[in-house]
PDB file of C-alpha atoms in Angstrom:
ATOM      1  CA  MET S   1       0.234   0.153  -0.280  1.00  0.00           C
ATOM      2  CA  LYS S   2       0.705   3.776  -0.635  1.00  0.00           C
ATOM      3  CA  GLN S   3       2.752   5.488   2.621  1.00  0.00           C
ATOM      4  CA  SER S   4       0.879   8.961   2.364  1.00  0.00           C
ATOM      5  CA  GLU S   5       2.409  11.351   1.540  1.00  0.00           C
ATOM      6  CA  GLU S   6       1.625  13.740   5.288  1.00  0.00           C
ATOM      7  CA  ARG S   7       4.082  13.141   8.569  1.00  0.00           C
ATOM      8  CA  TYR S   8       1.028  12.729  11.107  1.00  0.00           C
ATOM      9  CA  ILE S   9      -2.181  11.911  10.438  1.00  0.00           C
ATOM     10  CA  SER S  10      -5.460  14.816  10.377  1.00  0.00           C
ATOM     11  CA  LEU S  11      -7.317  15.011  13.178  1.00  0.00           C
ATOM     12  CA  LEU S  12     -10.643  16.758  11.047  1.00  0.00           C
ATOM     13  CA  THR S  13     -10.281  13.346   9.457  1.00  0.00           C
ATOM     14  CA  ASP S  14     -12.849  10.773  10.749  1.00  0.00           C
ATOM     15  CA  PHE S  15     -10.390   8.308  11.630  1.00  0.00           C
ATOM     16  CA  GLY S  16      -7.853  11.155  12.858  1.00  0.00           C
ATOM     17  CA  PHE S  17     -10.229  12.677  15.255  1.00  0.00           C
ATOM     18  CA  LYS S  18     -11.101   8.808  16.626  1.00  0.00           C
ATOM     19  CA  ARG S  19      -7.996   7.844  17.231  1.00  0.00           C
ATOM     20  CA  ILE S  20      -7.143  10.750  19.119  1.00  0.00           C
ATOM     21  CA  PHE S  21     -10.259  11.862  20.878  1.00  0.00           C
ATOM     22  CA  GLY S  22     -12.572   8.329  20.336  1.00  0.00           C
ATOM     23  CA  THR S  23     -10.055   5.933  22.181  1.00  0.00           C
ATOM     24  CA  ALA S  24      -9.959   4.649  25.430  1.00  0.00           C
ATOM     25  CA  ILE S  25      -6.414   4.199  25.781  1.00  0.00           C
ATOM     26  CA  ASN S  26      -5.571   8.427  24.496  1.00  0.00           C
ATOM     27  CA  LYS S  27      -8.379   9.373  26.529  1.00  0.00           C
ATOM     28  CA  ASP S  28      -6.085  11.739  28.896  1.00  0.00           C
ATOM     29  CA  LEU S  29      -5.511  13.620  25.913  1.00  0.00           C
ATOM     30  CA  LEU S  30     -10.103  13.969  25.140  1.00  0.00           C
ATOM     31  CA  ILE S  31      -9.276  15.220  28.974  1.00  0.00           C
ATOM     32  CA  ASN S  32      -7.014  18.018  28.237  1.00  0.00           C
ATOM     33  CA  PHE S  33      -8.550  19.154  25.373  1.00  0.00           C
ATOM     34  CA  LEU S  34     -12.542  19.451  27.072  1.00  0.00           C
ATOM     35  CA  ASN S  35     -10.424  21.163  30.305  1.00  0.00           C
ATOM     36  CA  SER S  36      -8.674  23.978  27.654  1.00  0.00           C
ATOM     37  CA  LEU S  37     -12.368  23.778  25.863  1.00  0.00           C
ATOM     38  CA  PHE S  38     -14.025  24.871  29.357  1.00  0.00           C
ATOM     39  CA  GLY S  39     -11.928  27.062  31.105  1.00  0.00           C
ATOM     40  CA  LYS S  40     -12.404  27.227  35.076  1.00  0.00           C
ATOM     41  CA  GLU S  41     -16.122  26.745  34.501  1.00  0.00           C
ATOM     42  CA  GLN S  42     -16.061  22.246  33.850  1.00  0.00           C
ATOM     43  CA  VAL S  43     -11.966  20.568  35.263  1.00  0.00           C
ATOM     44  CA  ILE S  44     -12.720  16.585  34.187  1.00  0.00           C
ATOM     45  CA  LYS S  45     -10.706  14.750  36.055  1.00  0.00           C
ATOM     46  CA  ASP S  46     -11.798  10.767  34.602  1.00  0.00           C
ATOM     47  CA  VAL S  47     -14.096  10.641  30.946  1.00  0.00           C
ATOM     48  CA  LYS S  48     -16.243   6.749  30.923  1.00  0.00           C
ATOM     49  CA  TYR S  49     -16.568   6.590  27.244  1.00  0.00           C
ATOM     50  CA  LEU S  50     -19.957   5.368  26.490  1.00  0.00           C
ATOM     51  CA  ASN S  51     -21.641   3.300  23.431  1.00  0.00           C
ATOM     52  CA  SER S  52     -21.224   6.306  20.221  1.00  0.00           C
ATOM     53  CA  GLU S  53     -24.343   4.844  17.766  1.00  0.00           C
ATOM     54  CA  ASN S  54     -28.089   5.326  19.885  1.00  0.00           C
ATOM     55  CA  VAL S  55     -31.280   4.110  18.207  1.00  0.00           C
ATOM     56  CA  GLY S  56     -34.394   6.540  18.922  1.00  0.00           C
ATOM     57  CA  ASP S  57     -37.756   5.716  19.665  1.00  0.00           C
ATOM     58  CA  VAL S  58     -40.051   3.191  17.869  1.00  0.00           C
ATOM     59  CA  TYR S  59     -41.827   4.845  15.558  1.00  0.00           C
ATOM     60  CA  THR S  60     -38.494   6.623  13.631  1.00  0.00           C
ATOM     61  CA  ASP S  61     -35.904   4.094  14.378  1.00  0.00           C
ATOM     62  CA  ARG S  62     -33.070   6.477  13.417  1.00  0.00           C
ATOM     63  CA  LYS S  63     -29.620   6.766  15.110  1.00  0.00           C
ATOM     64  CA  ALA S  64     -27.580   9.010  15.584  1.00  0.00           C
ATOM     65  CA  ILE S  65     -24.047   8.141  15.941  1.00  0.00           C
ATOM     66  CA  PHE S  66     -21.521   9.890  18.290  1.00  0.00           C
ATOM     67  CA  ASP S  67     -18.235  10.801  16.813  1.00  0.00           C
ATOM     68  CA  VAL S  68     -17.110  10.757  20.818  1.00  0.00           C
ATOM     69  CA  TYR S  69     -20.038  10.701  23.958  1.00  0.00           C
ATOM     70  CA  CYS S  70     -18.476   9.992  27.342  1.00  0.00           C
ATOM     71  CA  GLU S  71     -19.197  10.966  30.696  1.00  0.00           C
ATOM     72  CA  ASN S  72     -16.469  12.305  33.672  1.00  0.00           C
ATOM     73  CA  GLU S  73     -16.913  11.041  36.762  1.00  0.00           C
ATOM     74  CA  GLN S  74     -20.064  13.551  38.385  1.00  0.00           C
ATOM     75  CA  GLY S  75     -21.820  11.290  35.048  1.00  0.00           C
ATOM     76  CA  GLU S  76     -22.117  14.715  33.642  1.00  0.00           C
ATOM     77  CA  LYS S  77     -22.086  13.387  28.874  1.00  0.00           C
ATOM     78  CA  PHE S  78     -20.519  14.421  26.461  1.00  0.00           C
ATOM     79  CA  ILE S  79     -20.888  14.767  23.251  1.00  0.00           C
ATOM     80  CA  VAL S  80     -17.968  15.978  21.055  1.00  0.00           C
ATOM     81  CA  GLU S  81     -18.724  16.166  16.863  1.00  0.00           C
ATOM     82  CA  MET S  82     -16.057  16.843  14.252  1.00  0.00           C
ATOM     83  CA  GLN S  83     -18.183  18.689  10.977  1.00  0.00           C
ATOM     84  CA  ASN S  84     -16.840  19.057   7.978  1.00  0.00           C
ATOM     85  CA  ALA S  85     -19.197  19.889   5.688  1.00  0.00           C
ATOM     86  CA  PHE S  86     -22.366  23.184   6.178  1.00  0.00           C
ATOM     87  CA  GLN S  87     -25.140  21.448   7.318  1.00  0.00           C
ATOM     88  CA  LYS S  88     -28.560  23.170   6.577  1.00  0.00           C
ATOM     89  CA  HIS S  89     -30.504  21.837   9.790  1.00  0.00           C
ATOM     90  CA  PHE S  90     -26.698  21.145  12.119  1.00  0.00           C
ATOM     91  CA  LYS S  91     -28.247  22.805  14.852  1.00  0.00           C
ATOM     92  CA  ASP S  92     -31.463  21.185  14.380  1.00  0.00           C
ATOM     93  CA  ARG S  93     -29.365  18.520  14.199  1.00  0.00           C
ATOM     94  CA  SER S  94     -27.187  19.349  17.755  1.00  0.00           C
ATOM     95  CA  LEU S  95     -30.421  19.786  19.413  1.00  0.00           C
ATOM     96  CA  TYR S  96     -31.187  16.308  18.069  1.00  0.00           C
ATOM     97  CA  TYR S  97     -28.567  14.849  19.221  1.00  0.00           C
ATOM     98  CA  SER S  98     -28.729  16.669  23.076  1.00  0.00           C
ATOM     99  CA  THR S  99     -32.110  14.616  23.192  1.00  0.00           C
ATOM    100  CA  PHE S 100     -30.126  10.970  23.412  1.00  0.00           C
ATOM    101  CA  PRO S 101     -28.193  11.528  27.201  1.00  0.00           C
ATOM    102  CA  ILE S 102     -30.996  13.296  28.195  1.00  0.00           C
ATOM    103  CA  LYS S 103     -33.735  10.741  27.556  1.00  0.00           C
ATOM    104  CA  GLU S 104     -31.541   7.698  29.040  1.00  0.00           C
ATOM    105  CA  GLN S 105     -30.888   8.886  32.119  1.00  0.00           C
ATOM    106  CA  ALA S 106     -34.882   8.645  32.710  1.00  0.00           C
ATOM    107  CA  ARG S 107     -34.947   6.290  35.268  1.00  0.00           C
ATOM    108  CA  LYS S 108     -37.185   3.316  35.541  1.00  0.00           C
ATOM    109  CA  GLY S 109     -40.019   2.949  38.582  1.00  0.00           C
ATOM    110  CA  ALA S 110     -42.308   6.133  40.274  1.00  0.00           C
ATOM    111  CA  ASP S 111     -39.541   7.641  43.061  1.00  0.00           C
ATOM    112  CA  TRP S 112     -37.348   9.623  39.855  1.00  0.00           C
ATOM    113  CA  ASP S 113     -37.510  13.141  40.224  1.00  0.00           C
ATOM    114  CA  PHE S 114     -36.110  13.994  37.121  1.00  0.00           C
ATOM    115  CA  LYS S 115     -33.358  15.491  38.180  1.00  0.00           C
ATOM    116  CA  LEU S 116     -31.017  15.595  35.352  1.00  0.00           C
ATOM    117  CA  ALA S 117     -26.689  15.689  34.426  1.00  0.00           C
ATOM    118  CA  HIS S 118     -25.569  18.241  32.134  1.00  0.00           C
ATOM    119  CA  VAL S 119     -24.791  17.381  28.867  1.00  0.00           C
ATOM    120  CA  TYR S 120     -22.896  18.738  27.234  1.00  0.00           C
ATOM    121  CA  ALA S 121     -22.700  19.174  23.112  1.00  0.00           C
ATOM    122  CA  VAL S 122     -19.600  19.976  20.964  1.00  0.00           C
ATOM    123  CA  ALA S 123     -19.215  20.753  17.992  1.00  0.00           C
ATOM    124  CA  LEU S 124     -16.067  21.220  16.142  1.00  0.00           C
ATOM    125  CA  LEU S 125     -16.675  22.817  12.449  1.00  0.00           C
ATOM    126  CA  ASN S 126     -14.361  22.932  10.048  1.00  0.00           C
ATOM    127  CA  PHE S 127     -15.965  25.978   8.320  1.00  0.00           C
ATOM    128  CA  ASP S 128     -17.417  29.218   9.110  1.00  0.00           C
ATOM    129  CA  MET S 129     -20.967  28.754  10.320  1.00  0.00           C
ATOM    130  CA  HIS S 130     -22.208  32.738   9.906  1.00  0.00           C
ATOM    131  CA  ASP S 131     -25.212  32.337  12.505  1.00  0.00           C
ATOM    132  CA  GLU S 132     -26.638  35.715  12.617  1.00  0.00           C
ATOM    133  CA  ALA S 133     -26.622  34.626  16.775  1.00  0.00           C
ATOM    134  CA  PHE S 134     -22.848  34.274  17.047  1.00  0.00           C
ATOM    135  CA  ASP S 135     -20.461  37.188  17.650  1.00  0.00           C
ATOM    136  CA  GLN S 136     -18.362  37.153  14.263  1.00  0.00           C
ATOM    137  CA  GLU S 137     -15.548  38.358  15.606  1.00  0.00           C
ATOM    138  CA  ALA S 138     -15.756  35.071  17.641  1.00  0.00           C
ATOM    139  CA  ILE S 139     -14.092  31.296  16.870  1.00  0.00           C
ATOM    140  CA  SER S 140     -15.669  29.660  20.417  1.00  0.00           C
ATOM    141  CA  HIS S 141     -19.603  30.230  20.929  1.00  0.00           C
ATOM    142  CA  ASP S 142     -21.309  29.537  24.314  1.00  0.00           C
ATOM    143  CA  ILE S 143     -25.069  28.622  23.952  1.00  0.00           C
ATOM    144  CA  GLY S 144     -27.192  27.635  26.587  1.00  0.00           C
ATOM    145  CA  LEU S 145     -31.367  28.669  27.784  1.00  0.00           C
ATOM    146  CA  LEU S 146     -31.594  31.717  28.887  1.00  0.00           C
ATOM    147  CA  ASP S 147     -34.326  34.562  29.766  1.00  0.00           C
ATOM    148  CA  LYS S 148     -34.885  36.748  26.881  1.00  0.00           C
ATOM    149  CA  LYS S 149     -35.560  39.390  28.786  1.00  0.00           C
ATOM    150  CA  THR S 150     -33.056  39.150  32.035  1.00  0.00           C
ATOM    151  CA  LYS S 151     -30.236  37.245  29.964  1.00  0.00           C
ATOM    152  CA  LYS S 152     -29.665  34.971  32.895  1.00  0.00           C
ATOM    153  CA  VAL S 153     -29.526  31.220  33.062  1.00  0.00           C
ATOM    154  CA  PHE S 154     -33.212  29.591  33.085  1.00  0.00           C
ATOM    155  CA  ASN S 155     -31.547  25.932  32.813  1.00  0.00           C
ATOM    156  CA  ASP S 156     -27.620  25.236  32.650  1.00  0.00           C
ATOM    157  CA  LYS S 157     -28.395  21.138  32.570  1.00  0.00           C
ATOM    158  CA  LEU S 158     -27.901  21.582  28.910  1.00  0.00           C
ATOM    159  CA  THR S 159     -25.396  23.618  26.759  1.00  0.00           C
ATOM    160  CA  PHE S 160     -23.600  23.494  23.214  1.00  0.00           C
ATOM    161  CA  LYS S 161     -20.299  24.357  22.155  1.00  0.00           C
ATOM    162  CA  TYR S 162     -19.613  25.769  18.930  1.00  0.00           C
ATOM    163  CA  VAL S 163     -16.044  25.904  18.033  1.00  0.00           C
ATOM    164  CA  GLU S 164     -14.588  26.942  14.009  1.00  0.00           C
ATOM    165  CA  ILE S 165     -12.613  26.249  13.504  1.00  0.00           C
ATOM    166  CA  ALA S 166     -12.138  28.108   9.757  1.00  0.00           C
ATOM    167  CA  LYS S 167     -11.803  30.656  11.218  1.00  0.00           C
ATOM    168  CA  PHE S 168      -9.054  30.164  13.836  1.00  0.00           C
ATOM    169  CA  ASN S 169      -5.049  31.383  12.683  1.00  0.00           C
ATOM    170  CA  LYS S 170      -2.814  32.178  15.191  1.00  0.00           C
ATOM    171  CA  PRO S 171       0.547  31.142  14.230  1.00  0.00           C
ATOM    172  CA  LEU S 172       2.750  29.450  15.988  1.00  0.00           C
ATOM    173  CA  ASP S 173       4.717  31.871  18.414  1.00  0.00           C
ATOM    174  CA  LYS S 174       1.383  33.383  18.946  1.00  0.00           C
ATOM    175  CA  LEU S 175      -0.229  30.315  21.082  1.00  0.00           C
ATOM    176  CA  HIS S 176       0.054  31.020  24.124  1.00  0.00           C
ATOM    177  CA  THR S 177      -2.779  29.196  25.418  1.00  0.00           C
ATOM    178  CA  ILE S 178      -2.886  25.199  25.842  1.00  0.00           C
ATOM    179  CA  TYR S 179      -6.397  25.716  24.227  1.00  0.00           C
ATOM    180  CA  ASP S 180      -5.301  27.594  20.851  1.00  0.00           C
ATOM    181  CA  LYS S 181      -2.639  24.594  20.433  1.00  0.00           C
ATOM    182  CA  TRP S 182      -4.889  22.246  20.201  1.00  0.00           C
ATOM    183  CA  LEU S 183      -7.426  24.602  18.039  1.00  0.00           C
ATOM    184  CA  TYR S 184      -3.508  24.535  16.441  1.00  0.00           C
ATOM    185  CA  ALA S 185      -3.255  20.993  15.854  1.00  0.00           C
ATOM    186  CA  LEU S 186      -6.456  20.648  14.891  1.00  0.00           C
ATOM    187  CA  LYS S 187      -6.290  22.916  11.661  1.00  0.00           C
ATOM    188  CA  ASN S 188      -2.596  22.267  11.333  1.00  0.00           C
ATOM    189  CA  LEU S 189      -1.504  19.110  12.101  1.00  0.00           C
ATOM    190  CA  SER S 190      -1.064  16.927   9.342  1.00  0.00           C
ATOM    191  CA  ARG S 191       0.112  19.786   7.063  1.00  0.00           C
ATOM    192  CA  LEU S 192       3.540  19.491  10.019  1.00  0.00           C
ATOM    193  CA  THR S 193       6.657  17.510   9.230  1.00  0.00           C
ATOM    194  CA  GLU S 194       8.710  18.334  12.851  1.00  0.00           C
ATOM    195  CA  ARG S 195       7.170  18.907  16.202  1.00  0.00           C
ATOM    196  CA  PRO S 196       7.550  22.437  16.554  1.00  0.00           C
ATOM    197  CA  LYS S 197       8.759  24.119  20.070  1.00  0.00           C
ATOM    198  CA  GLU S 198       5.817  25.666  20.913  1.00  0.00           C
ATOM    199  CA  LEU S 199       4.562  21.757  20.832  1.00  0.00           C
ATOM    200  CA  ARG S 200       6.433  20.237  22.958  1.00  0.00           C
ATOM    201  CA  ASN S 201       4.692  18.538  26.564  1.00  0.00           C
ATOM    202  CA  LYS S 202       3.773  15.407  28.339  1.00  0.00           C
ATOM    203  CA  VAL S 203       0.374  16.336  26.224  1.00  0.00           C
ATOM    204  CA  PHE S 204       0.743  17.120  23.130  1.00  0.00           C
ATOM    205  CA  ASP S 205       4.560  13.772  23.278  1.00  0.00           C
ATOM    206  CA  ARG S 206       1.306  11.946  22.564  1.00  0.00           C
ATOM    207  CA  LEU S 207      -0.070  13.115  20.845  1.00  0.00           C
ATOM    208  CA  PHE S 208       3.008  13.190  18.170  1.00  0.00           C
ATOM    209  CA  GLU S 209       2.751   9.973  18.977  1.00  0.00           C
ATOM    210  CA  GLU S 210      -0.306   8.711  18.599  1.00  0.00           C
ATOM    211  CA  ALA S 211      -0.399  10.099  15.031  1.00  0.00           C
ATOM    212  CA  GLU S 212       2.278   9.651  13.812  1.00  0.00           C
ATOM    213  CA  ILE S 213       1.595   8.117  10.345  1.00  0.00           C
ATOM    214  CA  ALA S 214       4.635   5.795  10.158  1.00  0.00           C
ATOM    215  CA  LYS S 215       3.483   3.385  13.261  1.00  0.00           C
ATOM    216  CA  PHE S 216       0.151   2.318  11.741  1.00  0.00           C
ATOM    217  CA  SER S 217      -0.692  -1.169  10.790  1.00  0.00           C
ATOM    218  CA  LYS S 218      -1.482  -2.848   7.507  1.00  0.00           C
ATOM    219  CA  LEU S 219      -5.371  -2.232   8.189  1.00  0.00           C
ATOM    220  CA  GLU S 220      -4.796   1.289  10.302  1.00  0.00           C
ATOM    221  CA  LEU S 221      -2.917   3.255   7.476  1.00  0.00           C
ATOM    222  CA  LYS S 222      -6.082   1.107   5.017  1.00  0.00           C
ATOM    223  CA  GLU S 223      -8.220   3.231   7.616  1.00  0.00           C
ATOM    224  CA  TYR S 224      -6.745   6.192   7.592  1.00  0.00           C
ATOM    225  CA  GLU S 225      -6.085   6.052   3.246  1.00  0.00           C
ATOM    226  CA  ASP S 226     -10.105   6.012   2.808  1.00  0.00           C
ATOM    227  CA  SER S 227     -10.807   8.303   5.324  1.00  0.00           C
ATOM    228  CA  LEU S 228      -8.468  10.894   4.179  1.00  0.00           C
ATOM    229  CA  LYS S 229      -9.493  10.289   0.567  1.00  0.00           C
ATOM    230  CA  ALA S 230     -13.157  10.890   1.600  1.00  0.00           C
ATOM    231  CA  TYR S 231     -12.756  14.679   2.976  1.00  0.00           C
ATOM    232  CA  ARG S 232     -10.453  15.134   0.515  1.00  0.00           C
ATOM    233  CA  ASP S 233     -12.873  14.439  -2.128  1.00  0.00           C
ATOM    234  CA  ILE S 234     -16.431  16.706  -0.143  1.00  0.00           C
ATOM    235  CA  LYS S 235     -13.813  19.318   0.721  1.00  0.00           C
ATOM    236  CA  ASN S 236     -12.329  19.756  -2.822  1.00  0.00           C
ATOM    237  CA  SER S 237     -16.114  19.483  -3.840  1.00  0.00           C
ATOM    238  CA  LEU S 238     -17.331  22.196  -1.803  1.00  0.00           C
ATOM    239  CA  ASP S 239     -14.436  24.437  -2.994  1.00  0.00           C
ATOM    240  CA  THR S 240     -15.124  24.350  -6.295  1.00  0.00           C
ATOM    241  CA  ALA S 241     -18.988  25.017  -5.707  1.00  0.00           C
ATOM    242  CA  MET S 242     -18.220  28.105  -4.081  1.00  0.00           C
ATOM    243  CA  GLU S 243     -15.734  28.901  -6.662  1.00  0.00           C
ATOM    244  CA  GLN S 244     -18.754  27.945  -9.238  1.00  0.00           C
ATOM    245  CA  GLY S 245     -21.240  29.564  -7.855  1.00  0.00           C
ATOM    246  CA  PHE S 246     -19.747  32.210  -7.127  1.00  0.00           C
ATOM    247  CA  GLU S 247     -18.724  33.206 -10.989  1.00  0.00           C
ATOM    248  CA  LYS S 248     -21.986  32.457 -12.206  1.00  0.00           C
ATOM    249  CA  GLY S 249     -23.731  34.077  -8.790  1.00  0.00           C
ATOM    250  CA  ARG S 250     -22.139  36.988  -9.702  1.00  0.00           C
ATOM    251  CA  ALA S 251     -22.396  37.174 -12.890  1.00  0.00           C
ATOM    252  CA  GLU S 252     -26.635  36.322 -12.549  1.00  0.00           C
ATOM    253  CA  GLY S 253     -26.422  39.090 -10.076  1.00  0.00           C
ATOM    254  CA  ARG S 254     -24.636  41.695 -12.353  1.00  0.00           C
ATOM    255  CA  ALA S 255     -27.889  40.786 -14.639  1.00  0.00           C
ATOM    256  CA  VAL S 256     -30.030  41.837 -12.419  1.00  0.00           C
ATOM    257  CA  GLY S 257     -29.177  44.635 -10.663  1.00  0.00           C
ATOM    258  CA  ARG S 258     -28.637  45.659 -14.537  1.00  0.00           C
ATOM    259  CA  ALA S 259     -32.150  44.964 -15.238  1.00  0.00           C
ATOM    260  CA  GLU S 260     -33.304  46.220 -11.554  1.00  0.00           C
ATOM    261  CA  GLY S 261     -30.897  48.960 -10.625  1.00  0.00           C
ATOM    262  CA  ARG S 262     -30.064  47.573  -6.987  1.00  0.00           C
ATOM    263  CA  ALA S 263     -27.083  45.693  -5.178  1.00  0.00           C
ATOM    264  CA  GLU S 264     -29.556  43.903  -3.942  1.00  0.00           C
ATOM    265  CA  GLY S 265     -29.707  42.230  -7.269  1.00  0.00           C
ATOM    266  CA  ARG S 266     -26.577  41.201  -7.271  1.00  0.00           C
ATOM    267  CA  ALA S 267     -25.946  40.595  -3.538  1.00  0.00           C
ATOM    268  CA  GLU S 268     -29.044  38.115  -4.846  1.00  0.00           C
ATOM    269  CA  GLY S 269     -28.003  36.402  -7.532  1.00  0.00           C
ATOM    270  CA  ARG S 270     -24.811  35.795  -5.490  1.00  0.00           C
ATOM    271  CA  ALA S 271     -26.199  33.790  -3.129  1.00  0.00           C
ATOM    272  CA  GLU S 272     -28.555  31.981  -4.724  1.00  0.00           C
ATOM    273  CA  GLY S 273     -25.831  30.765  -7.628  1.00  0.00           C
ATOM    274  CA  ARG S 274     -23.363  29.622  -5.455  1.00  0.00           C
ATOM    275  CA  ALA S 275     -25.791  27.745  -3.019  1.00  0.00           C
ATOM    276  CA  GLU S 276     -26.999  26.117  -6.812  1.00  0.00           C
ATOM    277  CA  GLY S 277     -23.433  25.109  -7.110  1.00  0.00           C
ATOM    278  CA  ILE S 278     -22.606  23.754  -3.936  1.00  0.00           C
ATOM    279  CA  ASN S 279     -25.327  21.030  -3.620  1.00  0.00           C
ATOM    280  CA  SER S 280     -25.091  20.045  -6.953  1.00  0.00           C
ATOM    281  CA  GLN S 281     -21.626  19.125  -6.045  1.00  0.00           C
ATOM    282  CA  ARG S 282     -22.926  18.172  -2.835  1.00  0.00           C
ATOM    283  CA  LEU S 283     -25.392  15.153  -4.810  1.00  0.00           C
ATOM    284  CA  GLU S 284     -21.857  14.821  -6.476  1.00  0.00           C
ATOM    285  CA  THR S 285     -19.961  13.772  -4.059  1.00  0.00           C
ATOM    286  CA  ALA S 286     -22.990  11.734  -2.229  1.00  0.00           C
ATOM    287  CA  ARG S 287     -23.336   9.488  -5.855  1.00  0.00           C
ATOM    288  CA  SER S 288     -19.159   8.483  -5.591  1.00  0.00           C
ATOM    289  CA  MET S 289     -19.475   8.194  -1.992  1.00  0.00           C
ATOM    290  CA  LEU S 290     -22.561   5.478  -1.823  1.00  0.00           C
ATOM    291  CA  LYS S 291     -20.595   3.542  -5.637  1.00  0.00           C
ATOM    292  CA  ASP S 292     -17.781   3.546  -3.020  1.00  0.00           C
ATOM    293  CA  GLY S 293     -20.254   1.811  -0.257  1.00  0.00           C
ATOM    294  CA  LEU S 294     -19.629   4.348   2.318  1.00  0.00           C
ATOM    295  CA  PRO S 295     -22.318   3.641   4.811  1.00  0.00           C
ATOM    296  CA  LEU S 296     -25.540   6.761   5.206  1.00  0.00           C
ATOM    297  CA  GLU S 297     -24.587   8.274   8.376  1.00  0.00           C
ATOM    298  CA  LYS S 298     -20.691   9.083   6.951  1.00  0.00           C
ATOM    299  CA  ILE S 299     -22.034  10.712   3.288  1.00  0.00           C
ATOM    300  CA  MET S 300     -24.880  12.852   5.574  1.00  0.00           C
ATOM    301  CA  ARG S 301     -21.890  13.865   8.375  1.00  0.00           C
ATOM    302  CA  TYR S 302     -19.032  15.478   4.724  1.00  0.00           C
ATOM    303  CA  THR S 303     -22.042  16.394   2.468  1.00  0.00           C
ATOM    304  CA  GLY S 304     -23.802  18.480   4.587  1.00  0.00           C
ATOM    305  CA  LEU S 305     -27.274  16.518   2.493  1.00  0.00           C
ATOM    306  CA  SER S 306     -30.156  15.410   4.738  1.00  0.00           C
ATOM    307  CA  GLN S 307     -31.038  10.915   3.941  1.00  0.00           C
ATOM    308  CA  GLU S 308     -33.881  11.766   2.349  1.00  0.00           C
ATOM    309  CA  ASP S 309     -31.964  13.962  -0.217  1.00  0.00           C
ATOM    310  CA  ILE S 310     -29.141  10.706  -0.637  1.00  0.00           C
ATOM    311  CA  SER S 311     -32.310   8.691  -1.179  1.00  0.00           C
ATOM    312  CA  LYS S 312     -33.052   9.926  -4.299  1.00  0.00           C
ATOM    313  CA  LEU S 313     -29.806   8.777  -5.604  1.00  0.00           C
TER     314      LEU S 313
END
């Protein structure tokens, strides 16, 4: 089998992410990353991995397959997901996924008082989400249940953490916190040929040791190459779609703008053309993935398409 050109795996791939954060032998890396994300707000001493495949109720029987699903020593639940492609209803998906660790806490018998352990849904986004509710200058977003008028926390048992790692652009000499270093590694690990001095400590020693491709078995290398191909296919398709959509939208926008004499026409044309191009490329990528025999859940994750969209192909 051909050896990968990179020295270290990409944490943006399904294989790479789960190898580093989803295995019990590397739970110290997950703990360190989560503690860096939550800061003083949340201190995790230990985690226990839970079944990452959950099944819905008897009416829908829809599955939820988490990248990483675990609980800390206090019984608080953590879903950690890597999302590489924009999905139209991604926020709804995050909300739906959070219901599984909530519902599974229900105890049989009449004496349960509905007290819940905290549920944290962490979404690492390899794209700019452009959500109007977000501070557009920020990378990390902390979402909870608030009273809209007082802005005070109504219930603190459900927290969403959205991290737009695609927007992170600090150079090595500006990495001042462990969190900065993790974001840098998430985005750039596969591009490194040597270990920089800024990423030399006990935790990152473990990261680089586990991420070195030369140490993989033949099976691990094949699984990683397949995962890397899927990642590159969808990213290349989306980049192409963005460029084609922009060009088409710009041309259509100029025509609409000339006809109507409004700047809004140009903006609308660009947006519609870009969206149309992206969707077309996603469908083509999904067709290729189906031919390669990739699981439905993985195709949905990489392309951002719904199960209904894919079933029509």
